[in-house]
């Protein structure tokens, strides 16, 4: 895809869905392609304070030969991918990282008072993410899998699915805000000069958590939920009162 063929009015989430390797460019440019996936490339570049033409050139330079979008017509496979790749990572990483955050705040808090706020933000984030993935697996994904099998949903199930999708998307926004707060408190995930190995590890793992969450949310907001909506009968809408 050449620079000239990348329409600046296309939503960034749609572009990331079409060519997953574009996410590397978006991450480097601090462009929100997950929760802000409906934003046009032009507007997203303006919001991130980056040059549109530069970003379009970087996107055009991305090698796509072996990076084409996975065919997620089978939503059960996508759900398995989300659970195995992202949910399992969170189940293992969140409690381990909490211990590290507490340790670093305790040891370095006197010289780095921002660590108290960082710990508070993380302690808001971790339990919310744990509850979020539980709700997805127990309440949202089973209905989507039933829909994907071609089985009819009851009116109650359709209504529940729409309500749950709205709630999941709202949760994603809340998570993004907490991660932005953590990024600010760590100076963009930069370890201070006096950081010990534990401090450096905490910074690196928080950075990884944010990047994994971006990919996780993109798969749900811009692929899974969108595809689920298309499988519902005509006239059934998520935004109905």
mmCIF file of C-alpha atoms in Angstrom:
data_model
loop_
_atom_site.group_PDB
_atom_site.id
_atom_site.type_symbol
_atom_site.label_atom_id
_atom_site.label_comp_id
_atom_site.label_asym_id
_atom_site.label_seq_id
_atom_site.Cartn_x
_atom_site.Cartn_y
_atom_site.Cartn_z
ATOM 1 C CA UNK A 1 0.000 0.000 0.000
ATOM 2 C CA UNK A 2 1.595 3.267 -1.105
ATOM 3 C CA UNK A 3 1.514 6.550 0.733
ATOM 4 C CA UNK A 4 -0.954 7.920 -1.808
ATOM 5 C CA UNK A 5 -3.408 5.051 -1.291
ATOM 6 C CA UNK A 6 -3.592 5.369 2.499
ATOM 7 C CA UNK A 7 -6.725 7.459 2.909
ATOM 8 C CA UNK A 8 -6.205 9.897 5.820
ATOM 9 C CA UNK A 9 -9.942 9.775 6.519
ATOM 10 C CA UNK A 10 -9.962 6.056 7.247
ATOM 11 C CA UNK A 11 -10.326 5.084 10.925
ATOM 12 C CA UNK A 12 -7.078 3.990 12.527
ATOM 13 C CA UNK A 13 -8.705 0.915 14.045
ATOM 14 C CA UNK A 14 -9.831 -0.183 10.597
ATOM 15 C CA UNK A 15 -6.319 0.282 9.228
ATOM 16 C CA UNK A 16 -4.844 -1.734 12.110
ATOM 17 C CA UNK A 17 -7.376 -4.468 11.501
ATOM 18 C CA UNK A 18 -6.509 -4.611 7.802
ATOM 19 C CA UNK A 19 -2.723 -4.623 8.346
ATOM 20 C CA UNK A 20 -1.832 -5.644 11.929
ATOM 21 C CA UNK A 21 1.797 -4.553 11.510
ATOM 22 C CA UNK A 22 0.570 -0.962 11.262
ATOM 23 C CA UNK A 23 0.178 -1.075 15.029
ATOM 24 C CA UNK A 24 3.965 -0.747 15.381
ATOM 25 C CA UNK A 25 3.805 2.620 13.636
ATOM 26 C CA UNK A 26 0.831 3.718 15.722
ATOM 27 C CA UNK A 27 2.537 2.700 18.968
ATOM 28 C CA UNK A 28 5.706 4.609 18.041
ATOM 29 C CA UNK A 29 3.663 7.694 17.165
ATOM 30 C CA UNK A 30 1.526 7.406 20.336
ATOM 31 C CA UNK A 31 -1.618 7.081 18.194
ATOM 32 C CA UNK A 32 -4.577 5.508 19.977
ATOM 33 C CA UNK A 33 -5.765 2.783 17.581
ATOM 34 C CA UNK A 34 -7.667 0.709 20.168
ATOM 35 C CA UNK A 35 -10.128 2.782 22.213
ATOM 36 C CA UNK A 36 -9.783 5.565 19.637
ATOM 37 C CA UNK A 37 -10.133 3.189 16.717
ATOM 38 C CA UNK A 38 -13.014 5.141 15.155
ATOM 39 C CA UNK A 39 -10.850 8.263 14.791
ATOM 40 C CA UNK A 40 -9.597 9.094 11.306
ATOM 41 C CA UNK A 41 -5.880 8.811 10.635
ATOM 42 C CA UNK A 42 -5.713 12.537 9.999
ATOM 43 C CA UNK A 43 -7.402 13.441 13.286
ATOM 44 C CA UNK A 44 -5.419 10.834 15.218
ATOM 45 C CA UNK A 45 -2.161 12.331 13.953
ATOM 46 C CA UNK A 46 -3.343 15.796 14.945
ATOM 47 C CA UNK A 47 -4.275 14.582 18.426
ATOM 48 C CA UNK A 48 -0.895 12.863 18.827
ATOM 49 C CA UNK A 49 1.003 15.909 17.556
ATOM 50 C CA UNK A 50 2.675 14.037 14.692
ATOM 51 C CA UNK A 51 2.938 14.831 10.993
ATOM 52 C CA UNK A 52 0.315 13.063 8.895
ATOM 53 C CA UNK A 53 2.535 12.700 5.823
ATOM 54 C CA UNK A 54 5.350 11.229 7.913
ATOM 55 C CA UNK A 55 2.998 8.655 9.428
ATOM 56 C CA UNK A 56 1.507 7.779 6.034
ATOM 57 C CA UNK A 57 5.018 7.220 4.686
ATOM 58 C CA UNK A 58 5.897 4.980 7.638
ATOM 59 C CA UNK A 59 2.705 2.993 7.083
ATOM 60 C CA UNK A 60 3.516 2.657 3.393
ATOM 61 C CA UNK A 61 6.981 1.375 4.266
ATOM 62 C CA UNK A 62 5.626 -1.387 6.485
ATOM 63 C CA UNK A 63 6.297 -4.821 5.057
ATOM 64 C CA UNK A 64 2.938 -6.552 4.677
ATOM 65 C CA UNK A 65 3.893 -9.717 2.793
ATOM 66 C CA UNK A 66 3.601 -11.899 5.894
ATOM 67 C CA UNK A 67 1.566 -9.544 8.053
ATOM 68 C CA UNK A 68 -1.894 -9.586 6.506
ATOM 69 C CA UNK A 69 -4.864 -9.569 8.836
ATOM 70 C CA UNK A 70 -5.908 -12.908 10.240
ATOM 71 C CA UNK A 71 -9.271 -14.026 8.962
ATOM 72 C CA UNK A 72 -11.399 -13.814 12.080
ATOM 73 C CA UNK A 73 -14.644 -14.995 10.490
ATOM 74 C CA UNK A 74 -14.566 -17.694 13.167
ATOM 75 C CA UNK A 75 -15.103 -15.589 16.259
ATOM 76 C CA UNK A 76 -14.537 -18.588 18.523
ATOM 77 C CA UNK A 77 -10.925 -18.671 17.302
ATOM 78 C CA UNK A 78 -10.537 -14.974 18.032
ATOM 79 C CA UNK A 79 -11.966 -15.468 21.517
ATOM 80 C CA UNK A 80 -9.514 -18.310 22.112
ATOM 81 C CA UNK A 81 -6.694 -16.040 20.978
ATOM 82 C CA UNK A 82 -7.794 -13.240 23.319
ATOM 83 C CA UNK A 83 -8.073 -15.606 26.278
ATOM 84 C CA UNK A 84 -4.848 -17.510 25.654
ATOM 85 C CA UNK A 85 -2.723 -14.539 24.602
ATOM 86 C CA UNK A 86 -4.005 -11.675 26.712
ATOM 87 C CA UNK A 87 -6.173 -12.946 29.555
ATOM 88 C CA UNK A 88 -3.670 -15.586 30.589
ATOM 89 C CA UNK A 89 -0.891 -12.987 30.478
ATOM 90 C CA UNK A 90 -2.909 -10.721 32.769
ATOM 91 C CA UNK A 91 -3.698 -13.508 35.226
ATOM 92 C CA UNK A 92 -0.006 -14.211 35.625
ATOM 93 C CA UNK A 93 1.405 -10.697 35.348
ATOM 94 C CA UNK A 94 -0.996 -8.527 37.334
ATOM 95 C CA UNK A 95 -0.362 -10.078 40.786
ATOM 96 C CA UNK A 96 3.371 -10.441 40.168
ATOM 97 C CA UNK A 97 3.683 -6.863 38.975
ATOM 98 C CA UNK A 98 1.660 -5.630 41.963
ATOM 99 C CA UNK A 99 4.263 -7.046 44.303
ATOM 100 C CA UNK A 100 6.997 -5.284 42.363
ATOM 101 C CA UNK A 101 5.145 -1.954 42.322
ATOM 102 C CA UNK A 102 4.669 -2.134 46.092
ATOM 103 C CA UNK A 103 8.328 -3.022 46.642
ATOM 104 C CA UNK A 104 9.663 -0.196 44.476
ATOM 105 C CA UNK A 105 7.319 2.334 46.101
ATOM 106 C CA UNK A 106 8.444 1.214 49.550
ATOM 107 C CA UNK A 107 12.164 1.285 48.787
ATOM 108 C CA UNK A 108 12.349 4.341 46.522
ATOM 109 C CA UNK A 109 9.327 6.353 47.650
ATOM 110 C CA UNK A 110 11.365 8.808 49.714
ATOM 111 C CA UNK A 111 13.397 9.938 46.713
ATOM 112 C CA UNK A 112 10.556 9.525 44.222
ATOM 113 C CA UNK A 113 7.282 10.680 45.813
ATOM 114 C CA UNK A 114 5.442 10.099 42.520
ATOM 115 C CA UNK A 115 5.659 6.377 43.271
ATOM 116 C CA UNK A 116 2.871 6.704 45.820
ATOM 117 C CA UNK A 117 0.529 7.943 43.103
ATOM 118 C CA UNK A 118 1.836 5.262 40.736
ATOM 119 C CA UNK A 119 1.064 2.548 43.270
ATOM 120 C CA UNK A 120 -2.430 3.966 43.816
ATOM 121 C CA UNK A 121 -3.110 4.007 40.068
ATOM 122 C CA UNK A 122 -1.895 0.446 39.675
ATOM 123 C CA UNK A 123 -3.984 -0.755 42.610
ATOM 124 C CA UNK A 124 -7.024 0.734 40.863
ATOM 125 C CA UNK A 125 -6.042 -0.807 37.546
ATOM 126 C CA UNK A 126 -5.213 -4.401 38.488
ATOM 127 C CA UNK A 127 -8.478 -5.487 40.199
ATOM 128 C CA UNK A 128 -10.534 -3.733 37.527
ATOM 129 C CA UNK A 129 -8.724 -5.657 34.787
ATOM 130 C CA UNK A 130 -9.162 -8.944 36.660
ATOM 131 C CA UNK A 131 -12.903 -8.379 36.998
ATOM 132 C CA UNK A 132 -13.124 -7.276 33.372
ATOM 133 C CA UNK A 133 -11.630 -10.471 31.963
ATOM 134 C CA UNK A 134 -13.785 -12.583 34.300
ATOM 135 C CA UNK A 135 -16.923 -10.872 33.051
ATOM 136 C CA UNK A 136 -15.869 -11.264 29.440
ATOM 137 C CA UNK A 137 -15.243 -14.981 29.786
ATOM 138 C CA UNK A 138 -18.337 -15.754 31.850
ATOM 139 C CA UNK A 139 -20.936 -13.354 30.446
ATOM 140 C CA UNK A 140 -19.895 -11.922 27.072
ATOM 141 C CA UNK A 141 -17.896 -14.522 25.188
ATOM 142 C CA UNK A 142 -20.405 -17.407 25.628
ATOM 143 C CA UNK A 143 -23.134 -15.360 23.928
ATOM 144 C CA UNK A 144 -20.820 -14.358 21.068
ATOM 145 C CA UNK A 145 -19.776 -17.997 20.608
ATOM 146 C CA UNK A 146 -23.433 -19.044 20.478
ATOM 147 C CA UNK A 147 -24.074 -16.352 17.884
ATOM 148 C CA UNK A 148 -21.016 -17.465 15.910
ATOM 149 C CA UNK A 149 -22.343 -21.044 15.800
ATOM 150 C CA UNK A 150 -25.448 -19.745 14.081
ATOM 151 C CA UNK A 151 -27.719 -20.397 17.019
ATOM 152 C CA UNK A 152 -30.619 -18.050 17.665
ATOM 153 C CA UNK A 153 -30.377 -15.701 20.597
ATOM 154 C CA UNK A 154 -33.302 -14.864 22.809
ATOM 155 C CA UNK A 155 -34.351 -11.237 23.115
ATOM 156 C CA UNK A 156 -32.782 -11.247 26.565
ATOM 157 C CA UNK A 157 -29.492 -12.570 25.228
ATOM 158 C CA UNK A 158 -29.383 -9.985 22.456
ATOM 159 C CA UNK A 159 -30.095 -7.208 24.909
ATOM 160 C CA UNK A 160 -27.490 -8.574 27.318
ATOM 161 C CA UNK A 161 -24.887 -8.762 24.561
ATOM 162 C CA UNK A 162 -25.400 -5.148 23.537
ATOM 163 C CA UNK A 163 -25.327 -3.957 27.129
ATOM 164 C CA UNK A 164 -22.207 -5.982 27.867
ATOM 165 C CA UNK A 165 -20.423 -4.658 24.774
ATOM 166 C CA UNK A 166 -21.163 -1.100 25.861
ATOM 167 C CA UNK A 167 -19.911 -1.882 29.353
ATOM 168 C CA UNK A 168 -16.743 -3.569 28.049
ATOM 169 C CA UNK A 169 -15.968 -0.580 25.829
ATOM 170 C CA UNK A 170 -16.489 1.772 28.783
ATOM 171 C CA UNK A 171 -14.143 -0.398 30.849
ATOM 172 C CA UNK A 172 -11.567 -0.145 28.079
ATOM 173 C CA UNK A 173 -11.772 3.644 28.243
ATOM 174 C CA UNK A 174 -11.277 3.581 32.018
ATOM 175 C CA UNK A 175 -8.298 1.255 31.628
ATOM 176 C CA UNK A 176 -6.773 3.543 29.008
ATOM 177 C CA UNK A 177 -7.056 6.513 31.356
ATOM 178 C CA UNK A 178 -5.293 4.653 34.177
ATOM 179 C CA UNK A 179 -2.535 3.500 31.838
ATOM 180 C CA UNK A 180 -2.084 7.067 30.613
ATOM 181 C CA UNK A 181 -1.770 8.169 34.226
ATOM 182 C CA UNK A 182 0.853 5.502 34.878
ATOM 183 C CA UNK A 183 2.751 6.536 31.747
ATOM 184 C CA UNK A 184 2.773 10.152 32.947
ATOM 185 C CA UNK A 185 3.982 9.171 36.422
ATOM 186 C CA UNK A 186 6.845 7.160 34.924
ATOM 187 C CA UNK A 187 7.861 9.886 32.455
ATOM 188 C CA UNK A 188 6.832 7.750 29.526
ATOM 189 C CA UNK A 189 8.218 4.571 31.077
ATOM 190 C CA UNK A 190 11.673 6.002 31.635
ATOM 191 C CA UNK A 191 13.675 4.729 34.591
ATOM 192 C CA UNK A 192 15.383 7.459 36.668
ATOM 193 C CA UNK A 193 19.164 7.616 36.941
ATOM 194 C CA UNK A 194 19.157 6.076 40.431
ATOM 195 C CA UNK A 195 16.879 3.178 39.494
ATOM 196 C CA UNK A 196 17.878 -0.252 40.782
ATOM 197 C CA UNK A 197 17.255 -3.418 38.717
ATOM 198 C CA UNK A 198 13.850 -3.883 40.379
ATOM 199 C CA UNK A 199 12.846 -0.331 39.490
ATOM 200 C CA UNK A 200 13.996 -0.826 35.897
ATOM 201 C CA UNK A 201 12.099 -4.112 35.689
ATOM 202 C CA UNK A 202 8.929 -2.455 36.978
ATOM 203 C CA UNK A 203 9.175 0.264 34.323
ATOM 204 C CA UNK A 204 9.753 -2.257 31.547
ATOM 205 C CA UNK A 205 6.883 -4.473 32.662
ATOM 206 C CA UNK A 206 4.448 -1.568 32.984
ATOM 207 C CA UNK A 207 5.381 -0.533 29.442
ATOM 208 C CA UNK A 208 4.757 -4.083 28.230
ATOM 209 C CA UNK A 209 1.412 -4.134 30.040
ATOM 210 C CA UNK A 210 0.274 -1.013 28.219
ATOM 211 C CA UNK A 211 1.364 -2.310 24.817
ATOM 212 C CA UNK A 212 -0.314 -5.668 25.368
ATOM 213 C CA UNK A 213 -3.495 -3.901 26.476
ATOM 214 C CA UNK A 214 -3.524 -1.815 23.300
ATOM 215 C CA UNK A 215 -3.435 -4.982 21.187
ATOM 216 C CA UNK A 216 -5.966 -6.693 23.457
ATOM 217 C CA UNK A 217 -8.467 -3.841 23.243
ATOM 218 C CA UNK A 218 -7.965 -3.482 19.491
ATOM 219 C CA UNK A 219 -8.907 -7.132 18.946
ATOM 220 C CA UNK A 220 -12.079 -6.673 20.967
ATOM 221 C CA UNK A 221 -13.272 -3.166 20.076
ATOM 222 C CA UNK A 222 -12.310 -3.151 16.394
ATOM 223 C CA UNK A 223 -12.720 -6.822 15.482
ATOM 224 C CA UNK A 224 -14.631 -9.055 17.901
ATOM 225 C CA UNK A 225 -17.406 -6.679 18.900
ATOM 226 C CA UNK A 226 -17.781 -5.306 15.370
ATOM 227 C CA UNK A 227 -18.048 -8.806 13.880
ATOM 228 C CA UNK A 228 -20.495 -9.874 16.570
ATOM 229 C CA UNK A 229 -22.728 -6.937 15.729
ATOM 230 C CA UNK A 230 -22.750 -7.863 12.029
ATOM 231 C CA UNK A 231 -24.012 -11.353 12.888
ATOM 232 C CA UNK A 232 -27.061 -10.055 14.706
ATOM 233 C CA UNK A 233 -30.373 -9.848 12.827
ATOM 234 C CA UNK A 234 -31.155 -6.676 10.901
ATOM 235 C CA UNK A 235 -32.832 -4.057 13.000
ATOM 236 C CA UNK A 236 -31.156 -5.106 16.214
ATOM 237 C CA UNK A 237 -28.894 -2.309 17.423
ATOM 238 C CA UNK A 238 -26.482 -1.913 20.279
ATOM 239 C CA UNK A 239 -27.467 1.673 20.883
ATOM 240 C CA UNK A 240 -31.215 1.058 21.114
ATOM 241 C CA UNK A 241 -32.744 2.567 24.265
#
